[in-house]
Tab-separated table of C-alpha atoms and ligand atoms in Angstrom:
chain	number	residue	atom	x	y	z
T	198	MET	CA	-17.699	1.932	26.590
T	199	LYS	CA	-20.934	2.849	24.811
T	200	ILE	CA	-21.325	1.705	21.208
T	201	PHE	CA	-24.330	3.451	19.649
T	202	ILE	CA	-26.480	1.429	17.268
T	203	LYS	CA	-27.848	3.798	14.620
T	204	ASN	CA	-31.482	3.714	13.450
T	205	SER	CA	-32.500	4.143	9.813
T	206	LYS	CA	-33.080	7.902	10.163
T	207	GLU	CA	-29.605	8.397	11.567
T	208	ILE	CA	-28.075	6.108	8.958
T	209	LYS	CA	-29.596	8.250	6.184
T	210	LYS	CA	-28.116	11.412	7.671
T	211	ILE	CA	-24.694	9.880	8.259
T	212	TYR	CA	-24.712	8.499	4.707
T	213	LYS	CA	-25.405	12.013	3.420
T	214	SER	CA	-22.495	13.479	5.404
T	215	CYS	CA	-20.260	10.642	4.234
T	216	GLN	CA	-21.128	11.263	0.591
T	217	LEU	CA	-20.402	14.973	1.003
T	218	ALA	CA	-16.954	14.098	2.403
T	219	ALA	CA	-16.321	11.573	-0.401
T	220	LYS	CA	-17.259	14.171	-3.014
T	221	VAL	CA	-14.537	16.504	-1.751
T	222	LEU	CA	-11.939	13.805	-2.463
T	223	GLU	CA	-13.350	13.488	-5.991
T	224	ILE	CA	-13.308	17.179	-6.888
T	225	ILE	CA	-9.848	17.870	-5.385
T	226	LYS	CA	-8.102	15.280	-7.593
T	227	ASN	CA	-7.392	17.672	-10.490
T	228	TYR	CA	-5.662	20.193	-8.237
T	229	ILE	CA	-3.064	17.768	-6.852
T	230	ILE	CA	-0.200	18.778	-9.159
T	231	PRO	CA	3.439	19.815	-8.661
T	232	GLY	CA	3.721	23.462	-7.548
T	233	ILE	CA	0.468	23.792	-5.611
T	234	ASN	CA	0.814	24.438	-1.883
T	235	THR	CA	-1.225	22.558	0.693
T	236	GLU	CA	-2.925	25.726	1.963
T	237	GLU	CA	-4.396	26.257	-1.528
T	238	ILE	CA	-5.705	22.684	-1.485
T	239	ASN	CA	-7.186	23.308	1.963
T	240	ASN	CA	-8.935	26.445	0.728
T	241	ILE	CA	-10.462	24.715	-2.298
T	242	CYS	CA	-11.789	21.955	-0.011
T	243	HIS	CA	-13.053	24.497	2.517
T	244	ASN	CA	-14.949	26.512	-0.089
T	245	TYR	CA	-16.462	23.381	-1.618
T	246	ILE	CA	-17.608	22.056	1.780
T	247	THR	CA	-19.101	25.347	2.923
T	248	LYS	CA	-20.339	27.078	-0.256
T	249	ILE	CA	-21.276	24.182	-2.565
T	250	GLU	CA	-22.261	21.535	-0.028
T	251	GLY	CA	-23.648	23.776	2.688
T	252	ALA	CA	-21.784	21.694	5.262
T	253	LYS	CA	-19.070	22.404	7.813
T	254	SER	CA	-15.542	21.096	8.106
T	255	ALA	CA	-15.343	19.029	11.283
T	256	THR	CA	-11.590	19.438	11.559
T	257	LEU	CA	-11.576	23.262	11.546
T	258	GLY	CA	-11.269	24.193	15.217
T	259	TYR	CA	-11.437	20.576	16.403
T	260	LYS	CA	-9.348	20.567	19.613
T	261	GLY	CA	-7.669	23.639	18.114
T	262	PHE	CA	-6.795	22.127	14.716
T	263	PRO	CA	-6.436	25.247	12.520
T	264	LYS	CA	-7.463	24.034	9.039
T	265	SER	CA	-10.401	22.436	7.201
T	266	VAL	CA	-8.738	19.218	6.044
T	267	CYS	CA	-5.675	17.244	7.100
T	268	ILE	CA	-2.992	17.007	4.412
T	269	SER	CA	-0.182	14.561	5.142
T	270	VAL	CA	2.761	14.442	2.716
T	271	ASN	CA	5.369	11.624	2.438
T	272	ASP	CA	6.719	10.860	5.961
T	273	VAL	CA	3.762	12.610	7.615
T	274	VAL	CA	1.533	9.822	8.906
T	275	CYS	CA	-1.605	11.855	9.676
T	276	HIS	CA	-2.921	15.221	10.983
T	277	GLY	CA	-0.695	17.264	8.636
T	278	ILE	CA	-1.573	20.965	8.800
T	279	PRO	CA	-2.043	22.664	5.405
T	280	ASN	CA	0.546	25.432	4.967
T	281	ARG	CA	1.379	27.847	2.142
T	282	ARG	CA	5.104	27.072	2.468
T	283	GLU	CA	4.502	23.364	1.799
T	284	ILE	CA	4.657	23.027	-1.977
T	285	LEU	CA	3.897	19.685	-3.599
T	286	LYS	CA	6.527	18.283	-5.925
T	287	ASN	CA	6.735	15.508	-8.490
T	288	GLY	CA	7.105	12.195	-6.623
T	289	ASP	CA	5.265	13.158	-3.437
T	290	ILE	CA	2.540	10.962	-1.963
T	291	VAL	CA	-0.227	12.874	-0.213
T	292	ASN	CA	-3.122	11.898	2.042
T	293	ILE	CA	-6.103	14.223	2.221
T	294	ASP	CA	-8.474	13.484	5.112
T	295	VAL	CA	-11.900	15.099	4.953
T	296	THR	CA	-14.455	15.106	7.770
T	297	VAL	CA	-17.674	17.053	7.327
T	298	LEU	CA	-20.516	17.894	9.678
T	299	HIS	CA	-23.930	18.210	8.042
T	300	ASN	CA	-27.360	18.101	9.689
T	301	ASN	CA	-25.627	17.267	13.025
T	302	TYR	CA	-23.926	14.096	11.723
T	303	TYR	CA	-20.331	13.405	10.721
T	304	GLY	CA	-18.748	11.642	7.744
T	305	ASP	CA	-15.006	10.879	7.587
T	306	THR	CA	-12.841	9.620	4.711
T	307	SER	CA	-9.344	9.905	3.257
T	308	LYS	CA	-7.280	8.704	0.329
T	309	MET	CA	-3.814	8.980	-1.174
T	310	PHE	CA	-2.904	11.119	-4.187
T	311	LEU	CA	0.256	10.660	-6.255
T	312	VAL	CA	1.843	13.964	-7.317
T	313	GLY	CA	3.174	14.033	-10.884
T	314	ASN	CA	4.552	11.060	-12.795
T	315	ASN	CA	7.736	10.244	-10.896
T	316	ILE	CA	6.512	8.185	-7.927
T	317	SER	CA	8.890	5.436	-6.797
T	318	GLN	CA	7.638	1.879	-7.287
T	319	LYS	CA	7.931	1.319	-3.546
T	320	SER	CA	5.780	4.350	-2.704
T	321	LYS	CA	3.168	3.217	-5.227
T	322	LEU	CA	3.140	-0.232	-3.613
T	323	LEU	CA	2.847	1.391	-0.168
T	324	CYS	CA	-0.261	3.328	-1.212
T	325	LEU	CA	-1.786	0.313	-2.934
T	326	THR	CA	-1.125	-1.855	0.118
T	327	ALA	CA	-2.835	0.649	2.427
T	328	GLN	CA	-5.850	0.755	0.110
T	329	LYS	CA	-6.029	-3.017	-0.329
T	330	SER	CA	-5.676	-3.617	3.416
T	331	LEU	CA	-8.719	-1.387	3.943
T	332	TYR	CA	-10.691	-3.261	1.268
T	333	LYS	CA	-9.703	-6.639	2.732
T	334	ALA	CA	-10.950	-5.541	6.143
T	335	ILE	CA	-14.201	-4.217	4.662
T	336	ASN	CA	-14.762	-7.518	2.874
T	337	ILE	CA	-14.949	-9.514	6.135
T	338	LEU	CA	-17.472	-7.191	7.818
T	339	LYS	CA	-20.802	-8.740	8.853
T	340	PRO	CA	-22.831	-9.190	12.033
T	341	GLY	CA	-21.276	-11.615	14.527
T	342	ILE	CA	-17.683	-11.079	13.438
T	343	ARG	CA	-15.285	-10.312	16.309
T	344	LEU	CA	-13.912	-6.763	16.245
T	345	TYR	CA	-10.273	-7.918	16.473
T	346	LYS	CA	-10.605	-9.600	13.068
T	347	ILE	CA	-10.412	-6.186	11.359
T	348	GLY	CA	-6.950	-5.490	12.739
T	349	GLN	CA	-5.855	-9.062	12.161
T	350	VAL	CA	-6.712	-8.959	8.449
T	351	ILE	CA	-5.005	-5.578	7.951
T	352	GLN	CA	-1.834	-6.488	9.858
T	353	LYS	CA	-1.446	-9.856	8.147
T	354	TYR	CA	-1.731	-8.346	4.673
T	355	VAL	CA	0.476	-5.305	5.346
T	356	GLU	CA	3.255	-7.338	6.975
T	357	SER	CA	3.148	-9.862	4.091
T	358	LYS	CA	4.210	-6.908	1.904
T	359	LYS	CA	7.043	-6.088	4.384
T	360	PHE	CA	5.432	-2.844	5.503
T	361	SER	CA	4.296	-1.981	9.062
T	362	VAL	CA	1.027	-0.919	10.724
T	363	VAL	CA	0.997	2.252	12.844
T	364	ARG	CA	-0.156	1.420	16.392
T	365	ASN	CA	-0.706	4.861	17.943
T	366	TYR	CA	-3.812	5.903	15.973
T	367	CYS	CA	-6.989	4.000	15.225
T	368	GLY	CA	-10.388	4.103	13.550
T	369	HIS	CA	-13.487	5.053	15.542
T	370	GLY	CA	-17.222	4.954	15.841
T	371	ILE	CA	-18.819	8.019	14.236
T	372	GLY	CA	-22.257	9.597	14.032
T	373	LYS	CA	-23.482	12.419	16.233
T	374	ASN	CA	-19.863	12.555	17.457
T	375	PHE	CA	-16.706	12.870	15.355
T	376	HIS	CA	-15.045	10.155	17.439
T	377	GLU	CA	-17.008	7.663	19.531
T	378	ASP	CA	-16.701	4.028	20.664
T	379	PRO	CA	-15.489	1.579	19.618
T	380	GLN	CA	-11.824	2.102	18.777
T	381	ILE	CA	-10.927	0.247	15.587
T	382	LEU	CA	-7.360	-1.019	15.850
T	383	HIS	CA	-5.506	-1.825	12.636
T	384	TYR	CA	-3.362	-4.567	14.191
T	385	LYS	CA	-4.405	-7.652	16.132
T	386	SER	CA	-5.185	-6.875	19.749
T	387	TYR	CA	-7.702	-7.886	22.422
T	388	ASP	CA	-11.198	-6.620	21.542
T	389	TYR	CA	-12.970	-7.168	24.904
T	390	GLY	CA	-15.226	-9.717	23.230
T	391	ILE	CA	-16.960	-7.118	21.056
T	392	THR	CA	-18.765	-8.450	17.967
T	393	LEU	CA	-20.145	-6.467	15.029
T	394	LYS	CA	-23.864	-5.698	15.041
T	395	PRO	CA	-26.244	-4.231	12.430
T	396	GLY	CA	-26.457	-0.449	12.781
T	397	MET	CA	-22.877	0.034	13.949
T	398	ILE	CA	-21.068	2.768	12.022
T	399	PHE	CA	-17.333	3.255	12.303
T	400	THR	CA	-14.237	4.212	10.352
T	401	ILE	CA	-11.410	1.943	9.280
T	402	GLU	CA	-8.316	4.016	8.493
T	403	PRO	CA	-5.076	2.025	8.433
T	404	MET	CA	-1.820	3.983	8.448
T	405	ILE	CA	0.943	1.952	6.828
T	406	ASN	CA	4.667	2.713	7.060
T	407	MET	CA	7.377	1.762	4.602
T	408	GLY	CA	9.805	1.238	7.466
T	409	HIS	CA	9.283	0.963	11.219
T	410	HIS	CA	5.828	1.635	12.695
T	411	ASN	CA	7.146	4.118	15.266
T	412	VAL	CA	5.791	7.665	14.993
T	413	TYR	CA	6.074	10.941	16.921
T	414	VAL	CA	4.140	14.209	17.154
T	415	ALA	CA	6.041	17.254	15.852
T	416	ASN	CA	6.483	20.581	17.678
T	417	ASP	CA	3.229	21.981	16.266
T	418	ASN	CA	1.472	19.390	18.491
T	419	TRP	CA	-0.434	17.963	15.488
T	420	THR	CA	1.768	16.675	12.667
T	421	VAL	CA	2.438	12.958	13.157
T	422	LYS	CA	5.638	11.749	11.453
T	423	THR	CA	7.532	8.506	11.030
T	424	VAL	CA	10.585	8.260	13.296
T	425	ASP	CA	12.719	6.756	10.502
T	426	LYS	CA	11.641	9.476	7.990
T	427	LYS	CA	10.332	6.849	5.546
T	428	ASN	CA	7.003	7.314	3.767
T	429	SER	CA	3.586	6.497	5.203
T	430	ALA	CA	0.204	5.966	3.502
T	431	GLN	CA	-3.411	5.905	4.700
T	432	TYR	CA	-6.897	5.253	3.339
T	433	GLU	CA	-10.080	5.760	5.358
T	434	HIS	CA	-13.712	4.799	4.885
T	435	THR	CA	-16.765	5.146	7.104
T	436	VAL	CA	-18.703	1.854	7.032
T	437	LEU	CA	-22.101	0.628	8.207
T	438	ILE	CA	-22.729	-2.912	9.453
T	439	THR	CA	-25.903	-4.177	7.733
T	440	ASN	CA	-27.987	-7.304	8.359
T	441	ILE	CA	-26.058	-9.226	5.720
T	442	GLY	CA	-22.655	-7.536	5.595
T	443	SER	CA	-21.586	-3.938	5.278
T	444	LYS	CA	-22.014	-0.778	3.262
T	445	ILE	CA	-19.242	1.726	2.514
T	446	LEU	CA	-20.899	5.038	3.305
T	447	THR	CA	-17.988	7.085	1.921
T	448	ILE	CA	-17.659	5.137	-1.328
T	449	ARG	CA	-16.489	7.172	-4.341
T	450	GLU	CA	-17.646	6.774	-7.948
T	451	GLU	CA	-14.247	5.299	-8.948
T	452	GLU	CA	-14.720	2.470	-6.398
T	453	LYS	CA	-18.214	1.388	-7.346
T	454	ASN	CA	-17.071	-1.266	-9.818
T	455	ILE	CA	-14.875	-2.859	-7.124
T	456	PHE	CA	-17.707	-3.106	-4.589
T	457	LYS	CA	-20.668	-4.146	-6.732
T	458	LYS	CA	-22.865	-4.830	-3.690
T	459	ASN	CA	-22.898	-1.048	-3.068
M	789	MF3	N1	-10.054	12.858	10.262
M	789	MF3	C1	-9.196	12.339	11.291
M	789	MF3	C2	-9.714	10.954	11.608
M	789	MF3	O1	-9.763	10.180	10.714
M	789	MF3	C3	-9.154	13.190	12.504
M	789	MF3	C4	-8.553	14.507	12.258
M	789	MF3	S1	-8.615	15.422	13.682
M	789	MF3	C5	-7.793	16.821	13.286
M	789	MF3	O2	-10.140	10.607	12.664
M	789	MF3	F1	-7.961	17.615	14.257
M	789	MF3	F2	-6.545	16.538	13.062
M	789	MF3	F3	-8.310	17.317	12.186
M	790	CO	CO1	-11.395	8.975	11.202
M	791	CO	CO1	-10.359	11.069	8.879
């Protein structure tokens, strides 16, 4: 295991890539309406990343992934493939996961969107719980903290709401590589004694299920779905460990009043 500590030059570049990814989630908001298909959403994101931002989608062609963003609807947990036959309808919950490559560094972030005005209370709570579990984990970050604490905080909060934490996928170090060490588990597990250090950059991206945490990969070899067909929600940020705490590199404008230190 090799955890890279980033220097200030690298941090600047990763921050830039992270802000480009975050911006995509901001501009796509107005398009997430009943009747749009997920391929159209993909294309808007793709054009924004390439033509406006002058960056590249990191997902396009990654291990053969065919599209520029992951779009995961309802019981899709993650890695949903945008498709013109998948049409969003009132009541859907949708994760859009954006990873960009700019100036040789990656930035990775995702959030949930509610489609229309007819979302069930339970689905709303699921999305809010995923988001709050991410924020609770971010709030404990500082040098010296054991890595397993991240998963412990997320699992404790999610299970207190009677939801479950997906075990099969995790967060990851990020920088010059899309995915690098360490793995960031979202449930409590042995962390090999790793503690957080200034200059570490990694994602936290809890996937939260309404029912059981079991998932499977569909026949397309990408789409991850819940076994019990109940809904799943995910939020993802890329974070930097600083000397005194942490900085959310993928923070969006709408979040800046919640995290005043940023
Ligand atoms: N963005 C995802 C993550 O958070 C990875 C997507 S890989 C893809 O790590 F190939 F599915 F796009
Ligand atoms: Co990620
Ligand atoms: Co991601």
